[in-house]
Amino acid sequence: MSRNKYPEETVKLILDTAAKLFAEKGYDETSLQDIIDITNLSKGAIYHHFSSKEEIFLRVCDRVGQESERVLRKIVSREDLSGVEKLKEIFRVSLLCPSQKRIMDIVPYLLDNPKFLSIEIQSVFNEVAPLYIKPILEQGIKDGSIKTEHPNELAEALLILANVWLHPLIKPTTPEEVKARCAVYNEITSGYGFEILDEELIDTLVEYSKSINKKEKE
């Protein structure tokens, strides 16, 4: 496949192949040579589009993130849900959607990869909190389903706790630790008039923890 004649197809081939390899072998165990071998592209063709394996990985994650953002936008725009119902739906969809499972398969522990953790935190402050969670909290304040005088700060806190402290991708976490953190998370949010994590979501996080720990031992 000529990268000059079909650049978009070449990029898609690289990203599709990398995503498959990351899911099967993990980020750390996948090399650029692995991607070259499967795509049958030259090293020059790969480097024409991507400067490193890290850049390929970030583009793979971006594609998954774009899928999630489309779903989040639909939830925010729904008119049949109260603010707190939208908040719970966003958390439910984010944890249960297929793209979350793909992220779980390809992303390494974030504490072992400070740059990836930094990108995740920047996304919370610059995109997800202000664009999706804050508007929902403001709606909840108006309709009485959420109690806070600081929607912007609460949006950030909810996501930082969920994405950095609660999520088993940050570091190895036992099922018991996950359950305890979920209990504390609900205790915190109950002060604002709601509990986000129901039994299904807690069980999902526990299963993610088991799956990640199993993969680490293999």
Coordinates of C-alpha atoms in Angstrom, one line a residue:
M1 CA 0.0 0.0 0.0
S2 CA 1.6 3.3 -1.0
R3 CA 1.6 5.9 1.7
N4 CA 1.8 8.6 -0.9
K5 CA -1.2 7.5 -2.9
Y6 CA -3.4 6.4 0.0
P7 CA -2.2 8.2 3.2
E8 CA -5.6 7.9 5.0
E9 CA -5.7 4.2 4.4
T10 CA -2.1 3.8 5.5
V11 CA -2.8 5.6 8.8
K12 CA -5.9 3.5 9.3
L13 CA -3.9 0.3 8.7
I14 CA -1.3 1.3 11.2
L15 CA -3.8 2.3 13.9
D16 CA -6.0 -0.8 13.4
T17 CA -2.9 -3.0 13.6
A18 CA -1.5 -1.3 16.6
A19 CA -4.8 -1.4 18.5
K20 CA -5.0 -5.2 17.9
L21 CA -1.4 -5.7 19.1
F22 CA -1.8 -3.4 22.2
A23 CA -4.9 -5.4 23.1
E24 CA -3.2 -8.8 22.6
K25 CA 0.3 -8.1 24.0
G26 CA -0.1 -4.9 25.9
Y27 CA 1.6 -1.5 25.2
D28 CA 4.9 -2.3 26.8
E29 CA 5.3 -5.6 25.0
T30 CA 4.4 -4.3 21.5
S31 CA 7.2 -2.9 19.5
L32 CA 7.3 -0.7 16.4
Q33 CA 8.8 -3.7 14.6
D34 CA 5.7 -5.8 15.5
I35 CA 3.6 -3.2 13.7
I36 CA 6.0 -3.1 10.7
D37 CA 5.9 -6.9 10.4
I38 CA 2.2 -7.2 10.3
T39 CA 1.4 -4.2 8.1
N40 CA 4.2 -5.0 5.7
L41 CA 5.0 -1.3 5.6
S42 CA 8.6 0.0 5.7
K43 CA 10.0 1.8 8.7
G44 CA 10.0 5.0 6.7
A45 CA 6.3 4.6 5.9
I46 CA 5.5 4.3 9.6
Y47 CA 7.7 7.3 10.6
H48 CA 6.2 9.4 7.8
H49 CA 2.9 9.3 9.7
F50 CA 4.0 8.8 13.4
S51 CA 7.1 9.8 15.3
S52 CA 7.0 7.0 17.8
K53 CA 5.1 4.1 19.3
E54 CA 3.8 6.4 21.9
E55 CA 2.2 8.7 19.3
I56 CA 0.6 5.7 17.7
F57 CA -0.8 4.6 21.1
L58 CA -2.2 8.1 21.8
R59 CA -3.9 8.2 18.4
V60 CA -5.4 4.8 19.1
C61 CA -6.8 6.1 22.4
D62 CA -8.0 9.2 20.7
R63 CA -10.1 7.1 18.4
V64 CA -11.7 5.3 21.3
G65 CA -12.2 8.6 23.1
Q66 CA -14.0 10.1 20.2
E67 CA -16.5 7.2 20.3
S68 CA -17.1 7.9 24.0
E69 CA -17.5 11.7 23.4
R70 CA -20.3 11.1 20.9
V71 CA -22.2 9.1 23.5
L72 CA -21.6 11.7 26.2
R73 CA -22.9 14.5 23.9
K74 CA -26.1 12.6 23.4
I75 CA -26.7 12.1 27.1
V76 CA -26.0 15.8 27.8
S77 CA -28.6 16.9 25.2
R78 CA -31.4 14.5 26.4
E79 CA -34.5 16.4 27.6
D80 CA -36.2 13.5 29.3
L81 CA -33.6 13.2 32.2
S82 CA -33.0 15.3 35.3
G83 CA -29.5 16.5 36.1
V84 CA -28.8 13.7 38.5
E85 CA -30.2 11.1 36.1
K86 CA -27.9 12.3 33.4
L87 CA -24.9 12.2 35.7
K88 CA -25.7 8.6 36.6
E89 CA -26.2 7.7 33.0
I90 CA -22.9 9.2 32.0
F91 CA -21.1 7.1 34.6
R92 CA -23.0 4.0 33.7
V93 CA -22.4 4.3 29.9
S94 CA -18.7 5.3 30.5
L95 CA -18.1 2.1 32.5
L96 CA -20.2 -0.4 30.6
C97 CA -19.7 0.7 26.9
P98 CA -17.5 -1.5 24.6
S99 CA -15.0 1.3 24.2
Q100 CA -14.2 1.1 28.0
K101 CA -13.3 -2.5 27.6
R102 CA -11.0 -1.7 24.7
I103 CA -9.3 0.9 26.8
M104 CA -8.9 -1.6 29.7
D105 CA -7.2 -4.0 27.2
I106 CA -4.7 -1.6 25.8
V107 CA -3.8 1.0 28.5
P108 CA -0.9 0.2 30.8
Y109 CA -1.0 1.1 34.5
L110 CA -1.0 4.9 34.5
L111 CA 1.2 5.3 37.5
D112 CA 3.9 3.4 35.6
N113 CA 3.5 5.9 32.7
P114 CA 3.5 9.4 34.1
K115 CA 2.9 11.0 30.7
F116 CA -0.2 9.0 30.1
L117 CA -1.5 9.9 33.5
S118 CA -0.8 13.5 32.9
I119 CA -2.8 13.4 29.6
E120 CA -5.7 11.7 31.5
I121 CA -5.7 14.5 34.1
Q122 CA -5.5 17.3 31.5
S123 CA -8.5 15.7 29.7
V124 CA -10.5 15.9 32.9
F125 CA -9.7 19.6 33.5
N126 CA -9.8 20.8 29.9
E127 CA -12.5 18.7 28.3
V128 CA -14.7 16.3 30.2
A129 CA -15.4 18.3 33.3
P130 CA -16.3 21.6 31.7
L131 CA -18.0 20.3 28.6
Y132 CA -20.0 17.4 29.9
I133 CA -20.2 17.2 33.7
K134 CA -20.5 20.8 34.7
P135 CA -23.5 21.5 32.4
I136 CA -25.2 18.4 33.9
L137 CA -24.5 19.6 37.5
E138 CA -25.9 23.1 36.6
Q139 CA -29.0 21.5 35.3
G140 CA -29.3 19.4 38.5
I141 CA -29.0 22.6 40.6
K142 CA -31.8 24.2 38.7
D143 CA -34.1 21.1 38.9
G144 CA -33.3 20.4 42.5
S145 CA -31.7 17.0 42.0
I146 CA -28.2 18.1 42.9
K147 CA -27.1 20.3 45.8
T148 CA -23.9 22.3 45.3
E149 CA -22.8 25.9 45.0
H150 CA -19.6 24.9 43.1
P151 CA -20.5 23.0 40.0
N152 CA -17.2 23.5 38.2
E153 CA -15.1 22.3 41.2
L154 CA -17.5 19.4 41.9
A155 CA -17.3 18.3 38.3
E156 CA -13.5 18.2 38.5
A157 CA -13.5 16.4 41.8
L158 CA -16.0 13.7 40.7
L159 CA -13.8 12.9 37.7
I160 CA -10.4 13.1 39.3
L161 CA -11.6 10.7 42.0
A162 CA -13.3 8.4 39.5
N163 CA -10.6 8.4 36.9
V164 CA -7.5 8.6 39.0
W165 CA -8.3 7.2 42.5
L166 CA -11.2 4.9 41.9
H167 CA -10.3 3.3 38.6
P168 CA -8.2 0.0 38.8
L169 CA -6.1 1.1 35.8
I170 CA -4.2 3.5 37.9
K171 CA -2.4 0.8 39.9
P172 CA -2.9 -2.8 41.0
T173 CA -6.0 -2.8 43.1
T174 CA -7.7 -5.8 44.8
P175 CA -11.4 -6.3 44.5
E176 CA -11.8 -5.5 48.3
E177 CA -10.0 -2.2 47.8
V178 CA -12.2 -1.4 44.8
K179 CA -15.3 -2.1 46.9
A180 CA -14.1 0.1 49.8
R181 CA -13.3 3.0 47.4
C182 CA -16.7 2.7 45.8
A183 CA -18.3 2.9 49.2
V184 CA -16.3 6.0 50.1
Y185 CA -17.1 7.6 46.7
N186 CA -20.8 7.1 47.3
E187 CA -20.5 8.5 50.9
I188 CA -18.8 11.6 49.4
T189 CA -21.4 12.2 46.7
S190 CA -24.4 11.6 49.0
G191 CA -23.6 14.9 50.6
Y192 CA -24.6 16.5 47.3
G193 CA -27.9 14.6 47.1
F194 CA -27.0 11.6 45.0
E195 CA -25.0 8.3 44.8
I196 CA -23.6 7.4 41.4
L197 CA -22.3 3.9 41.9
D198 CA -25.0 1.3 42.0
E199 CA -24.4 -2.5 42.5
E200 CA -23.9 -3.1 38.7
L201 CA -21.2 -0.4 38.4
I202 CA -19.4 -1.6 41.5
D203 CA -19.4 -5.1 40.2
T204 CA -18.1 -3.9 36.9
L205 CA -15.2 -2.1 38.5
V206 CA -14.4 -5.2 40.6
E207 CA -14.4 -7.4 37.5
Y208 CA -12.1 -4.9 35.8
S209 CA -9.7 -5.1 38.8
K210 CA -9.8 -8.9 38.6
S211 CA -9.2 -8.9 34.8
I212 CA -6.2 -6.5 35.1
N213 CA -4.6 -8.4 37.9
K214 CA -5.0 -11.7 36.0
K215 CA -3.4 -10.2 32.9
E216 CA -0.5 -8.8 35.0
K217 CA 0.2 -12.3 36.4
E218 CA 0.3 -14.0 33.0

